[in-house]
Coordinates of N, CA and C in Angstrom, one line a residue:
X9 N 42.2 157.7 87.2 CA 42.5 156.8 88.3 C 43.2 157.6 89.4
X10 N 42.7 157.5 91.0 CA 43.6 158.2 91.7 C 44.6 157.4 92.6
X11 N 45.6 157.8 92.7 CA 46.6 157.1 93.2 C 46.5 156.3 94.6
X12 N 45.3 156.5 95.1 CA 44.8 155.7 96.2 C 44.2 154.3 96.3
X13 N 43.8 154.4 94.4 CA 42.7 153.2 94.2 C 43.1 152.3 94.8
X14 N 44.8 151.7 94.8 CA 45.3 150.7 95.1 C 44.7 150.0 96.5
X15 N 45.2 151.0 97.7 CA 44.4 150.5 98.9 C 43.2 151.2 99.3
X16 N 42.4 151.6 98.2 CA 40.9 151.8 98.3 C 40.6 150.1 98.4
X17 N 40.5 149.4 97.1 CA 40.5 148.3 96.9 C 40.9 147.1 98.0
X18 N 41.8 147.2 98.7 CA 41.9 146.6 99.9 C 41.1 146.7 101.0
X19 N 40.8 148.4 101.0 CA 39.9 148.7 102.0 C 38.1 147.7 101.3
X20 N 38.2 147.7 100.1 CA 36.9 147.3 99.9 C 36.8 145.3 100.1
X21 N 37.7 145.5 100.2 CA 38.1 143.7 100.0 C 38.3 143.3 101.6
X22 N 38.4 144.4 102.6 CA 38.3 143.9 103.9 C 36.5 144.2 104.4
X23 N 36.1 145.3 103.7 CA 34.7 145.3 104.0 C 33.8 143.9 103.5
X24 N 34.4 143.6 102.4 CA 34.0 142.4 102.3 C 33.7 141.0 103.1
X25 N 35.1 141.1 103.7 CA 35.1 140.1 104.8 C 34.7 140.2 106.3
X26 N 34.7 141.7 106.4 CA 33.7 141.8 107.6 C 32.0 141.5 107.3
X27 N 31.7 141.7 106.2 CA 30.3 141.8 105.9 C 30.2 140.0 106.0
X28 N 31.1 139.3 105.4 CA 30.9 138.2 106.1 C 30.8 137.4 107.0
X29 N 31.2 138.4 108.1 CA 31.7 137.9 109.3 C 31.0 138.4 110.1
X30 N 30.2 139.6 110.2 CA 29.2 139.9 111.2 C 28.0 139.1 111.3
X31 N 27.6 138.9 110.2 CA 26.4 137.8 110.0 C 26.5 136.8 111.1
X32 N 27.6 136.4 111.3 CA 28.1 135.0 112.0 C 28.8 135.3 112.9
X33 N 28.6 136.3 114.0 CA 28.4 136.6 115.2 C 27.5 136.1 116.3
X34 N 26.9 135.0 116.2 CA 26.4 134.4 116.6 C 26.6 133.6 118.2
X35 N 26.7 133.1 118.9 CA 26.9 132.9 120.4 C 26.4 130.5 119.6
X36 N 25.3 130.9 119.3 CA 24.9 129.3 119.2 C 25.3 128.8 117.8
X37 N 25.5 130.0 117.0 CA 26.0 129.3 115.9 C 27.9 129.3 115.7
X38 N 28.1 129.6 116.2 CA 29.5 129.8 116.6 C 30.1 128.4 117.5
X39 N 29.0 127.9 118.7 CA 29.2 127.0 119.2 C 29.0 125.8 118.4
X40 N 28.2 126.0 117.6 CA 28.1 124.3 116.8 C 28.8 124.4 115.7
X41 N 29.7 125.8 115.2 CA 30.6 125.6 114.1 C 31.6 126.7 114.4
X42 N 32.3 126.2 115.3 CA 33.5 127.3 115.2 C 34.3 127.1 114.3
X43 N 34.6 126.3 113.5 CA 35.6 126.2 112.5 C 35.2 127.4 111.2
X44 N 33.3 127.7 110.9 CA 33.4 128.2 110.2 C 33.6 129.8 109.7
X45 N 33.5 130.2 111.4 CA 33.7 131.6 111.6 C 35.3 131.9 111.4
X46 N 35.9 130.7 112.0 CA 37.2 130.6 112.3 C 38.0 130.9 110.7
X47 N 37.6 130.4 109.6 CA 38.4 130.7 108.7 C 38.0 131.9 107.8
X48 N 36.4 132.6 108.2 CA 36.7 133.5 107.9 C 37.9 134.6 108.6
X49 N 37.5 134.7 109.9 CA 38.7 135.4 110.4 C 40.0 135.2 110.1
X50 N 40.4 134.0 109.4 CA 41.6 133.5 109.5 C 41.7 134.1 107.5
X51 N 40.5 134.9 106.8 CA 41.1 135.7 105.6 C 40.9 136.6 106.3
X52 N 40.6 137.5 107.5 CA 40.8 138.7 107.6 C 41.8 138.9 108.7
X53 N 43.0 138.3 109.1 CA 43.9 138.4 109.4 C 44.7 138.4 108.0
X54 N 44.9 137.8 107.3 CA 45.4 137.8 106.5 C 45.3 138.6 105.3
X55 N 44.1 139.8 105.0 CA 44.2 140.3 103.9 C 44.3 142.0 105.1
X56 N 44.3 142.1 105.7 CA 44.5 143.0 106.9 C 46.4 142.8 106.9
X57 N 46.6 141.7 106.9 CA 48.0 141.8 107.5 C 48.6 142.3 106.3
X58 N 48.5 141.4 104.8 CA 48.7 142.4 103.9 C 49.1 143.9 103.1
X59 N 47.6 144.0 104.0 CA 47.5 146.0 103.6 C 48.5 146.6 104.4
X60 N 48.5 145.9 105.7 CA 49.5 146.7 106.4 C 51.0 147.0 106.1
X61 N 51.5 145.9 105.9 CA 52.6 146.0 105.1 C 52.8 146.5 103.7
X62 N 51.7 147.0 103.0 CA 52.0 147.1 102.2 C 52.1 149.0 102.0
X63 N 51.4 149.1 103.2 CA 51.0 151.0 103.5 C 52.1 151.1 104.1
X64 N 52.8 150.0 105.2 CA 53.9 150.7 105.9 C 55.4 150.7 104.4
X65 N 55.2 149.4 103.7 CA 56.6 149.6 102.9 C 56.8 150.8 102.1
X66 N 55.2 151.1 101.4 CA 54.9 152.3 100.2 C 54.4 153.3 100.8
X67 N 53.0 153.5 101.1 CA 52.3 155.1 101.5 C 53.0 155.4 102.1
X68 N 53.3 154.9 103.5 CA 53.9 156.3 104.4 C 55.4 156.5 103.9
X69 N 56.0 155.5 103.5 CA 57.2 156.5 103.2 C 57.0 157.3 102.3
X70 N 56.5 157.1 101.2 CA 56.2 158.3 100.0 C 55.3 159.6 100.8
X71 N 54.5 159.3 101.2 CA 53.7 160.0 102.5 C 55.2 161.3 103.1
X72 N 56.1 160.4 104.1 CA 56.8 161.4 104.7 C 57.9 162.4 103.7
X73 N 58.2 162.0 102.5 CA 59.1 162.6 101.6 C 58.4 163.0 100.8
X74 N 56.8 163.8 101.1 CA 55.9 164.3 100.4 C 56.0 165.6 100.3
X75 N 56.0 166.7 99.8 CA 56.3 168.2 99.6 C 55.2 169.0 100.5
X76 N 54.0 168.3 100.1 CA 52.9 168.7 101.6 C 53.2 168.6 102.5
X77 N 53.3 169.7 103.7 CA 53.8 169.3 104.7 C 52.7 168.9 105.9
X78 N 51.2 169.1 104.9 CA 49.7 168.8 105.9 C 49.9 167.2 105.3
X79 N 50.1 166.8 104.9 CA 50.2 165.6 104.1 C 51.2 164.5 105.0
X80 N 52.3 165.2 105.0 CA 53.5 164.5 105.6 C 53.0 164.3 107.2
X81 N 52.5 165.4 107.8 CA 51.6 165.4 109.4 C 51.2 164.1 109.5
X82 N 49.9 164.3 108.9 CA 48.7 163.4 108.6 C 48.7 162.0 108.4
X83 N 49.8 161.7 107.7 CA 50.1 160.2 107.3 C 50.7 160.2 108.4
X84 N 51.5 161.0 109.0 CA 52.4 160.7 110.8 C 52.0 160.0 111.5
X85 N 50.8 160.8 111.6 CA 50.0 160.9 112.9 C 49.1 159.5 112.5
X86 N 48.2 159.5 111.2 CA 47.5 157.6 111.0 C 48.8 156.7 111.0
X87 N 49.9 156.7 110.7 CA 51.0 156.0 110.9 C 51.4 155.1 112.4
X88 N 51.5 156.4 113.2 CA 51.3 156.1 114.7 C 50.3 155.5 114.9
X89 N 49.3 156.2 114.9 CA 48.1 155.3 115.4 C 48.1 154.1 114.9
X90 N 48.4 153.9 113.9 CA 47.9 152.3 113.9 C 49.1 151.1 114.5
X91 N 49.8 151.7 115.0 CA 50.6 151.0 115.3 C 50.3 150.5 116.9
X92 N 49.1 151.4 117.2 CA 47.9 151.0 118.8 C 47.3 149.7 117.7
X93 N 46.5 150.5 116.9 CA 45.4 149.3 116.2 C 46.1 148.0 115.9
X94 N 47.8 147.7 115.5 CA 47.8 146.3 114.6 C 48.0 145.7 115.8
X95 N 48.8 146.4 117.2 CA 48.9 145.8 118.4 C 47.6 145.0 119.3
X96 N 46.2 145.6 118.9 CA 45.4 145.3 119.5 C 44.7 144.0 118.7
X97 N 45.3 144.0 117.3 CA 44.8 143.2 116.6 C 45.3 142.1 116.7
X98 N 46.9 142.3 116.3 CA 47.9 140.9 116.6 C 47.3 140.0 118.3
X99 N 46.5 141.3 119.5 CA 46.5 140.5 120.7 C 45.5 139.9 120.3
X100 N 44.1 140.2 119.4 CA 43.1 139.6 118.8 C 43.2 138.3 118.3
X101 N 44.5 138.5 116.9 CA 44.9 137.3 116.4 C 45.2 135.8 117.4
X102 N 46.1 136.4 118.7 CA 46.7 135.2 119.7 C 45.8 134.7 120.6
X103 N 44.4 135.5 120.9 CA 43.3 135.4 121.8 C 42.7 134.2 121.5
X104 N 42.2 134.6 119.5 CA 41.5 133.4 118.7 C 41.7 133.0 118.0
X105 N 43.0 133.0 117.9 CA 43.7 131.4 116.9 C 43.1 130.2 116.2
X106 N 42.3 130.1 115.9 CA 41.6 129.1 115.2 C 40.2 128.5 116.3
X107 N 39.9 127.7 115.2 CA 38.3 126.9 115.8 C 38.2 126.8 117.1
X108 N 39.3 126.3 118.4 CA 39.5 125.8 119.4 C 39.5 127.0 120.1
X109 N 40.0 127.6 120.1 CA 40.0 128.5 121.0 C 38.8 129.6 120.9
X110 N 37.8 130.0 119.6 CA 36.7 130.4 119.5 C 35.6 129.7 120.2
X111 N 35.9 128.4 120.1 CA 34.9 127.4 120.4 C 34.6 127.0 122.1
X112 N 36.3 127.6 122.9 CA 35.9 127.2 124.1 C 35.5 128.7 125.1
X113 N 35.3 129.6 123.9 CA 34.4 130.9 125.0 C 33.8 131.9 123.5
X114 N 32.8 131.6 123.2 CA 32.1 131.7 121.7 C 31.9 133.4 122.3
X115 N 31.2 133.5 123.6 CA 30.6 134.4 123.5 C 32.1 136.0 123.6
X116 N 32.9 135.4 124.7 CA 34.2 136.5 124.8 C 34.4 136.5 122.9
X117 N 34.8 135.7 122.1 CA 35.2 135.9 120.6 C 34.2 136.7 120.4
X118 N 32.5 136.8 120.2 CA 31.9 137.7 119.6 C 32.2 138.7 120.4
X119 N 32.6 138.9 121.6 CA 32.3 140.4 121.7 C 33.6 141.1 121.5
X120 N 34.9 140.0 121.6 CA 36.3 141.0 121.3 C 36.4 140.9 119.5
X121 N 35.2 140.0 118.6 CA 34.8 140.6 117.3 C 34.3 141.8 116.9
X122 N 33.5 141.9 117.8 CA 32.7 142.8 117.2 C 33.4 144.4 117.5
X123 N 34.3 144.2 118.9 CA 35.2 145.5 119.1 C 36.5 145.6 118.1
X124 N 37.0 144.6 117.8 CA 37.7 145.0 116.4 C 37.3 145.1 115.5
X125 N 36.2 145.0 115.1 CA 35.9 145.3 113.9 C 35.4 146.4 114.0
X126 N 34.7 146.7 115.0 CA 34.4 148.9 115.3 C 35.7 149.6 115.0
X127 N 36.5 148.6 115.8 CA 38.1 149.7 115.4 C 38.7 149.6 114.1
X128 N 38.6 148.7 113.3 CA 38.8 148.3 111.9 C 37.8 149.0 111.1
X129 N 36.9 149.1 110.9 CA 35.9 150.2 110.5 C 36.2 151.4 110.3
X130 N 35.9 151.7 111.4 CA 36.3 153.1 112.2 C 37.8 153.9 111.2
X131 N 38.4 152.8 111.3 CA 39.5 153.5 110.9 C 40.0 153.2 109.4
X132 N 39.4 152.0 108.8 CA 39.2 152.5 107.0 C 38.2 153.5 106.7
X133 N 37.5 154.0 107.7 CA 36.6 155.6 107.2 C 37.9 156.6 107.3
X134 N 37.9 156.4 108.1 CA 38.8 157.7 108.6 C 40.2 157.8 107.6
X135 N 40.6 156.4 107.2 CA 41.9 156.9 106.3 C 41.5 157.2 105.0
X136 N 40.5 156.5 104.7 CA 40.0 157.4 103.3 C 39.1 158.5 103.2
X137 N 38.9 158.7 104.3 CA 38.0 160.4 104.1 C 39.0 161.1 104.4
X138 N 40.0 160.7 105.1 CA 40.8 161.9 105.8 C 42.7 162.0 105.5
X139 N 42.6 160.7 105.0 CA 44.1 160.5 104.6 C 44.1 160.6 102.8
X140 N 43.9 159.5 102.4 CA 43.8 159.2 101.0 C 43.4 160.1 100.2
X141 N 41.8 161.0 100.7 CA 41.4 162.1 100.0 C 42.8 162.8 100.0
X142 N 43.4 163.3 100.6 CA 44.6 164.1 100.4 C 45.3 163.9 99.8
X143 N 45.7 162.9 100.1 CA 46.9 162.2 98.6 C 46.3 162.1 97.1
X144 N 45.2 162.0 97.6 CA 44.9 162.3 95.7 C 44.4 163.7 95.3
X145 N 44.4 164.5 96.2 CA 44.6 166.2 96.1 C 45.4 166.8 95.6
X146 N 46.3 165.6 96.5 CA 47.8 166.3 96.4 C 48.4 165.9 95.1
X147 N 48.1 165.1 94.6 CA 49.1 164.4 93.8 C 49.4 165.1 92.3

């Protein structure tokens, strides 16, 4: 077992809910059911919001009191950065707050969807090819 499984598993549990969610990017199907897109987003705020607190209360601090000092960098430096990403995300969260507010500009929701989710992507590759692998190197 490597000491990452923990939020490997998160990461796989958010791919999950994107995979459900891209499907239903839709412009007309969005308009005749915004409620349904609406609650998936409303688990991927929420299993997102999750991981995050749960990497900032554990990984990175164990991360910075780590004997590696490529290690200690590296978690810095994804540390920082994501602190651009949850900010773009929390503006994401306030943009589309539920059914109503998806529903009165379907097409702006898919496209500031489909850009967080590139940035959400993008950056569960990058912390487990590039973070995580290390910590289970290191460990």
């Amino acid at each position: 077992m490597r000491k990452t499984d923990h939020y490997r598993k998160h990461h796989d549990d958010l791919r999950g809910i994107v995979s459900r969610l891209e499907p239903m990017l839709d412009v007309g199907r969005i308009t005749a059911a915004p409620a349904s897109v609406s609650a998936v987003v409303l688990d991927l705020f929420g299993k997102f919001s999750i991981h995050l607190a749960i990497e900032d209360g554990t990984l990175y601090p164990k991360c910075a009191s780590h004997a590696d000092s490529k290690l200690r960098q590296i978690a810095a430096s994804f540390q920082a950065e994501m602190g651009t990403l949850k900010a773009r995300f929390d503006s994401y969260k306030r943009d589309w707050a539920g059914p109503l507010a998806i529903g009165r500009d379907p097409a702006g929701f898919v496209a500031a969807t489909r850009e967080i989710l590139g940035l959400l992507k993008a950056r569960v590759e990058r912390e487990e090819h590039q973070l995580y692998d290390l910590i289970d190197q290191a460990a």
